[in-house]
Amino acid sequence: TRLISDTTANPVNGLFIGILVTSIIQSSSTITSVVVGLVGGGVLSLSGAIPIIMGSNVGTTITNTLVSLSFIKTHGDFKRAYASSTIHDIFNLLSLIVLFPLQVNFNIIGGAATYLGESFYSVGGVNLINPLNIAVGPALAFLEYVFGFSATLSLSVSLILIFISLWYIVAVMKSMVLKKIEGFFNTVIFKAPYRSFLFGLLFTSIVQSSSVTTSLIVPLAGVGILTLEQVYPYTLGANVGTTVTAILASFATGNVHAVSLAFSHTIFNLFGILIWYPLKNVPLYLAKNF
């Protein structure tokens, strides 16, 4: 406990812990839930935990970049796919550049999160069913049975399965394109920025993984069905949607600091949206040229 407290006393350490751990497990929702539990148990302070949450936002963006690499043989498709995958990274990094110094010096996220935490901590917890856990549960049990709970072997096979899954995501999305779904996306889901934002938020709230929801649209951007301007608000919605799980779970702790921390993840994303959606030409320019 003392080691964790001493390590996270420096906000920069906490920031890079969040980036590193989330880069490995590719789930900011999981990191947020774990850190909420540590805060609820008194192991971490709220001020020490917020930088970890901010770092987790940056670390969760690797998967969709891997998906874009499947287009690397075709220059035009790869440029569109890579831009749509890195817009997530760029938004998070820009938000971090602006908000991290403000949080360290003025506690703007912690102050807003504490206010919401004090207002909602007694609501009572809700546990959502995670469809991804249901889907991968049998495969996980099989790997544990075959490899005898060997972490190294299980991790190696899991990484191979991830790449196979990413390949099939691209293949399936391309096949959907051949079935002429372009009109559906452009006239229904991505017709207006608020629609794509809400769809990204709701879809990510259900599957509880922004990596999954943002990866699914990379092939659509790669083949030219979606523009980067359409992908951007969807990505912002996914960033907010991935925070819902931890908020609902934190209510079960009855701990005001744990609830405040869960809200801090949402507030970080909302503040980032308030800054970088009106200035969207900056992240769009960077993603297109990166």
XYZ file of C-alpha atoms in Angstrom:
290
model
C 0.000 0.000 0.000
C 2.793 2.409 0.920
C 4.654 1.592 -2.321
C 1.566 2.427 -4.404
C 0.990 5.663 -2.491
C 4.625 6.741 -2.808
C 4.771 5.885 -6.506
C 1.612 7.771 -7.418
C 2.461 10.779 -5.249
C 4.182 12.175 -8.334
C 1.397 12.839 -10.901
C 3.750 12.194 -13.832
C 4.413 8.688 -12.475
C 0.680 8.072 -12.225
C 0.153 9.335 -15.761
C 2.693 6.938 -17.252
C 1.439 4.042 -15.130
C -2.009 4.601 -16.659
C -0.587 4.753 -20.184
C 1.594 1.654 -19.755
C -0.920 -0.645 -18.078
C -3.766 0.302 -20.416
C -1.496 -0.168 -23.443
C -0.936 -3.740 -22.284
C -4.497 -4.784 -21.437
C -6.265 -2.412 -23.886
C -9.196 -1.537 -21.645
C -9.483 1.837 -19.969
C -12.771 0.667 -18.406
C -10.907 -2.113 -16.590
C -8.171 0.223 -15.380
C -10.733 2.759 -14.170
C -12.703 0.070 -12.317
C -9.551 -1.295 -10.653
C -8.359 2.153 -9.609
C -11.852 2.998 -8.330
C -11.593 -0.086 -6.119
C -8.174 0.990 -4.835
C -9.484 4.450 -4.004
C -12.572 2.968 -2.361
C -10.329 0.745 -0.253
C -8.163 3.654 0.829
C -5.050 2.385 -0.993
C -4.920 5.338 -3.390
C -5.805 8.966 -2.868
C -8.108 10.742 -5.300
C -5.368 13.163 -6.348
C -2.955 10.275 -6.943
C -5.473 8.275 -8.958
C -6.689 10.955 -11.385
C -3.415 11.033 -13.405
C -3.675 7.248 -13.830
C -7.163 7.680 -15.266
C -5.927 10.401 -17.613
C -3.119 8.137 -18.787
C -5.508 5.246 -19.372
C -7.305 7.332 -21.989
C -4.126 7.514 -24.054
C -3.119 3.881 -23.630
C -6.357 2.395 -24.952
C -5.853 3.521 -28.556
C -3.442 0.884 -29.905
C -5.935 -1.699 -31.176
C -7.554 0.472 -33.839
C -4.108 1.455 -35.153
C -3.316 -2.247 -35.612
C -6.528 -2.628 -37.608
C -5.446 0.158 -39.961
C -2.235 -1.723 -40.793
C -4.261 -4.242 -42.815
C -4.593 -1.519 -45.482
C -0.861 -0.843 -45.697
C -0.528 -2.279 -49.232
C -2.877 0.349 -50.691
C -1.661 3.905 -50.207
C -4.981 5.775 -50.396
C -6.888 3.279 -48.252
C -4.083 3.119 -45.703
C -3.923 6.901 -45.400
C -7.664 7.100 -44.680
C -7.628 4.108 -42.297
C -4.566 5.307 -40.405
C -5.960 8.823 -40.013
C -9.254 7.456 -38.655
C -7.385 5.270 -36.163
C -4.967 7.942 -34.938
C -7.638 10.628 -34.491
C -8.435 8.854 -31.214
C -4.803 9.105 -30.068
C -4.471 12.713 -31.171
C -7.614 13.857 -29.376
C -6.508 12.163 -26.158
C -2.981 13.560 -26.391
C -4.209 17.089 -27.105
C -6.624 16.864 -24.176
C -3.819 15.600 -21.976
C -1.466 18.424 -23.009
C -4.043 21.030 -22.002
C -5.753 19.421 -19.014
C -2.903 17.632 -17.212
C -1.074 20.859 -16.222
C -4.393 22.428 -15.221
C -5.225 19.400 -13.065
C -1.793 19.350 -11.401
C -1.774 23.080 -10.669
C -5.449 23.910 -10.135
C -7.204 20.540 -9.583
C -9.971 21.454 -12.064
C -10.926 17.834 -12.781
C -10.642 16.765 -9.156
C -12.789 19.690 -8.002
C -15.584 19.006 -10.490
C -15.402 15.255 -9.843
C -15.593 15.754 -6.074
C -18.711 17.882 -6.459
C -20.431 15.176 -8.539
C -19.162 12.431 -6.247
C -20.664 14.098 -3.187
C -23.955 14.447 -5.051
C -24.219 10.829 -6.274
C -22.193 8.556 -3.958
C -25.280 7.300 -2.092
C -27.246 6.327 -5.210
C -26.390 2.610 -5.011
C -24.426 0.429 -7.389
C -25.396 -1.180 -10.660
C -23.464 -3.996 -12.325
C -23.798 -4.157 -16.100
C -23.598 -7.408 -18.031
C -20.479 -7.310 -20.173
C -21.184 -8.987 -23.537
C -17.462 -9.192 -24.318
C -16.798 -11.177 -21.159
C -19.619 -13.526 -22.096
C -18.222 -13.946 -25.606
C -14.590 -14.588 -24.636
C -15.286 -16.466 -21.384
C -15.395 -19.976 -22.926
C -12.208 -19.323 -24.907
C -10.459 -18.072 -21.771
C -11.557 -21.135 -19.801
C -10.289 -23.377 -22.613
C -6.876 -21.665 -22.671
C -6.564 -21.981 -18.904
C -7.438 -25.686 -19.138
C -4.994 -26.403 -21.980
C -2.028 -24.411 -20.664
C -2.553 -25.060 -16.978
C -2.904 -21.413 -16.019
C 0.492 -20.555 -17.550
C 0.356 -16.781 -17.939
C 3.107 -16.691 -20.591
C 1.543 -19.293 -22.873
C -1.958 -17.917 -22.434
C -0.756 -14.398 -23.240
C 1.116 -15.567 -26.350
C -1.878 -17.445 -27.732
C -4.184 -14.549 -26.810
C -2.045 -12.097 -28.800
C -2.190 -14.399 -31.826
C -5.972 -14.628 -31.470
C -6.200 -10.834 -31.235
C -4.424 -10.415 -34.577
C -6.636 -13.084 -36.165
C -9.725 -11.327 -34.777
C -8.548 -7.965 -36.102
C -8.015 -9.509 -39.542
C -11.551 -10.903 -39.507
C -12.960 -7.544 -38.366
C -11.500 -5.974 -41.488
C -12.692 -8.833 -43.697
C -16.238 -8.736 -42.325
C -16.507 -4.964 -42.596
C -15.291 -5.111 -46.207
C -17.891 -7.752 -46.991
C -20.563 -5.517 -45.478
C -19.403 -2.763 -47.796
C -19.962 -5.056 -50.748
C -23.548 -5.457 -49.576
C -24.083 -1.711 -50.089
C -24.467 -0.466 -46.524
C -22.892 2.859 -47.404
C -26.277 4.560 -47.632
C -27.327 3.246 -44.222
C -24.273 4.682 -42.484
C -24.434 8.040 -44.240
C -28.190 8.563 -43.934
C -28.827 7.062 -40.484
C -25.878 6.734 -38.097
C -23.387 9.265 -39.424
C -25.797 11.727 -41.012
C -25.149 14.363 -38.347
C -22.327 14.760 -35.796
C -24.677 14.448 -32.812
C -25.987 11.117 -34.166
C -22.530 9.623 -34.554
C -21.555 10.952 -31.110
C -24.607 9.343 -29.464
C -24.121 6.095 -31.370
C -20.477 5.915 -30.279
C -21.491 6.652 -26.683
C -24.327 4.103 -26.527
C -22.475 1.356 -28.397
C -19.401 1.711 -26.176
C -21.575 1.748 -23.046
C -22.990 -1.611 -24.137
C -19.804 -3.418 -25.191
C -17.747 -1.572 -22.548
C -14.716 -1.154 -24.793
C -13.839 1.942 -26.803
C -11.091 -0.093 -28.503
C -13.734 -2.335 -30.063
C -16.102 0.425 -31.143
C -13.393 2.595 -32.690
C -11.733 -0.375 -34.401
C -14.972 -1.335 -36.148
C -15.166 1.871 -38.161
C -11.525 1.927 -39.306
C -12.234 -0.397 -42.281
C -15.206 1.771 -43.269
C -12.977 4.835 -43.289
C -10.265 2.923 -45.139
C -12.505 2.071 -48.093
C -13.865 5.615 -48.210
C -17.387 5.082 -46.857
C -16.807 7.339 -43.855
C -14.827 10.544 -43.784
C -12.536 11.574 -40.954
C -14.984 14.363 -40.144
C -17.696 11.722 -39.577
C -15.416 9.451 -37.555
C -14.308 12.209 -35.163
C -17.582 12.770 -33.217
C -18.147 9.001 -33.093
C -14.730 8.622 -31.454
C -15.564 11.335 -28.936
C -18.784 9.523 -28.060
C -16.857 6.283 -27.576
C -14.472 8.086 -25.220
C -17.386 9.152 -23.019
C -19.220 5.824 -23.284
C -16.261 3.860 -21.947
C -16.559 5.710 -18.617
C -20.127 4.585 -17.876
C -19.154 1.167 -16.489
C -16.859 2.536 -13.800
C -19.373 5.179 -12.728
C -22.124 2.622 -12.180
C -19.727 0.239 -10.429
C -18.406 2.986 -8.165
C -21.865 3.628 -6.746
C -21.684 0.203 -5.091
C -18.700 1.269 -2.991
C -20.628 3.984 -1.155
C -17.301 5.799 -1.010
C -17.397 9.426 -2.089
C -13.774 9.371 -3.268
C -14.327 6.276 -5.425
C -17.401 7.812 -7.037
C -15.532 11.072 -7.567
C -12.708 9.219 -9.310
C -15.117 7.465 -11.660
C -16.627 10.826 -12.571
C -13.151 12.257 -13.153
C -12.746 9.998 -16.204
C -15.955 11.346 -17.707
C -15.068 14.936 -16.833
C -11.647 14.614 -18.457
C -13.271 13.496 -21.714
C -16.031 16.116 -21.551
C -13.536 18.932 -20.921
C -11.490 17.615 -23.827
C -14.565 17.671 -26.070
C -15.442 21.215 -24.997
C -11.952 22.314 -26.027
C -11.189 20.235 -29.114
C -14.546 19.853 -30.825
C -14.907 23.608 -31.491
C -11.214 23.488 -32.525
C -11.696 20.232 -34.448
C -9.642 21.449 -37.395
C -6.516 20.999 -35.257
C -6.890 17.253 -34.487
C -8.298 16.606 -37.984
C -5.304 18.315 -39.596
C -2.842 16.408 -37.419
C -4.500 13.044 -38.106
C -4.654 13.598 -41.863
C -0.993 14.549 -42.053
C 0.429 12.144 -39.501
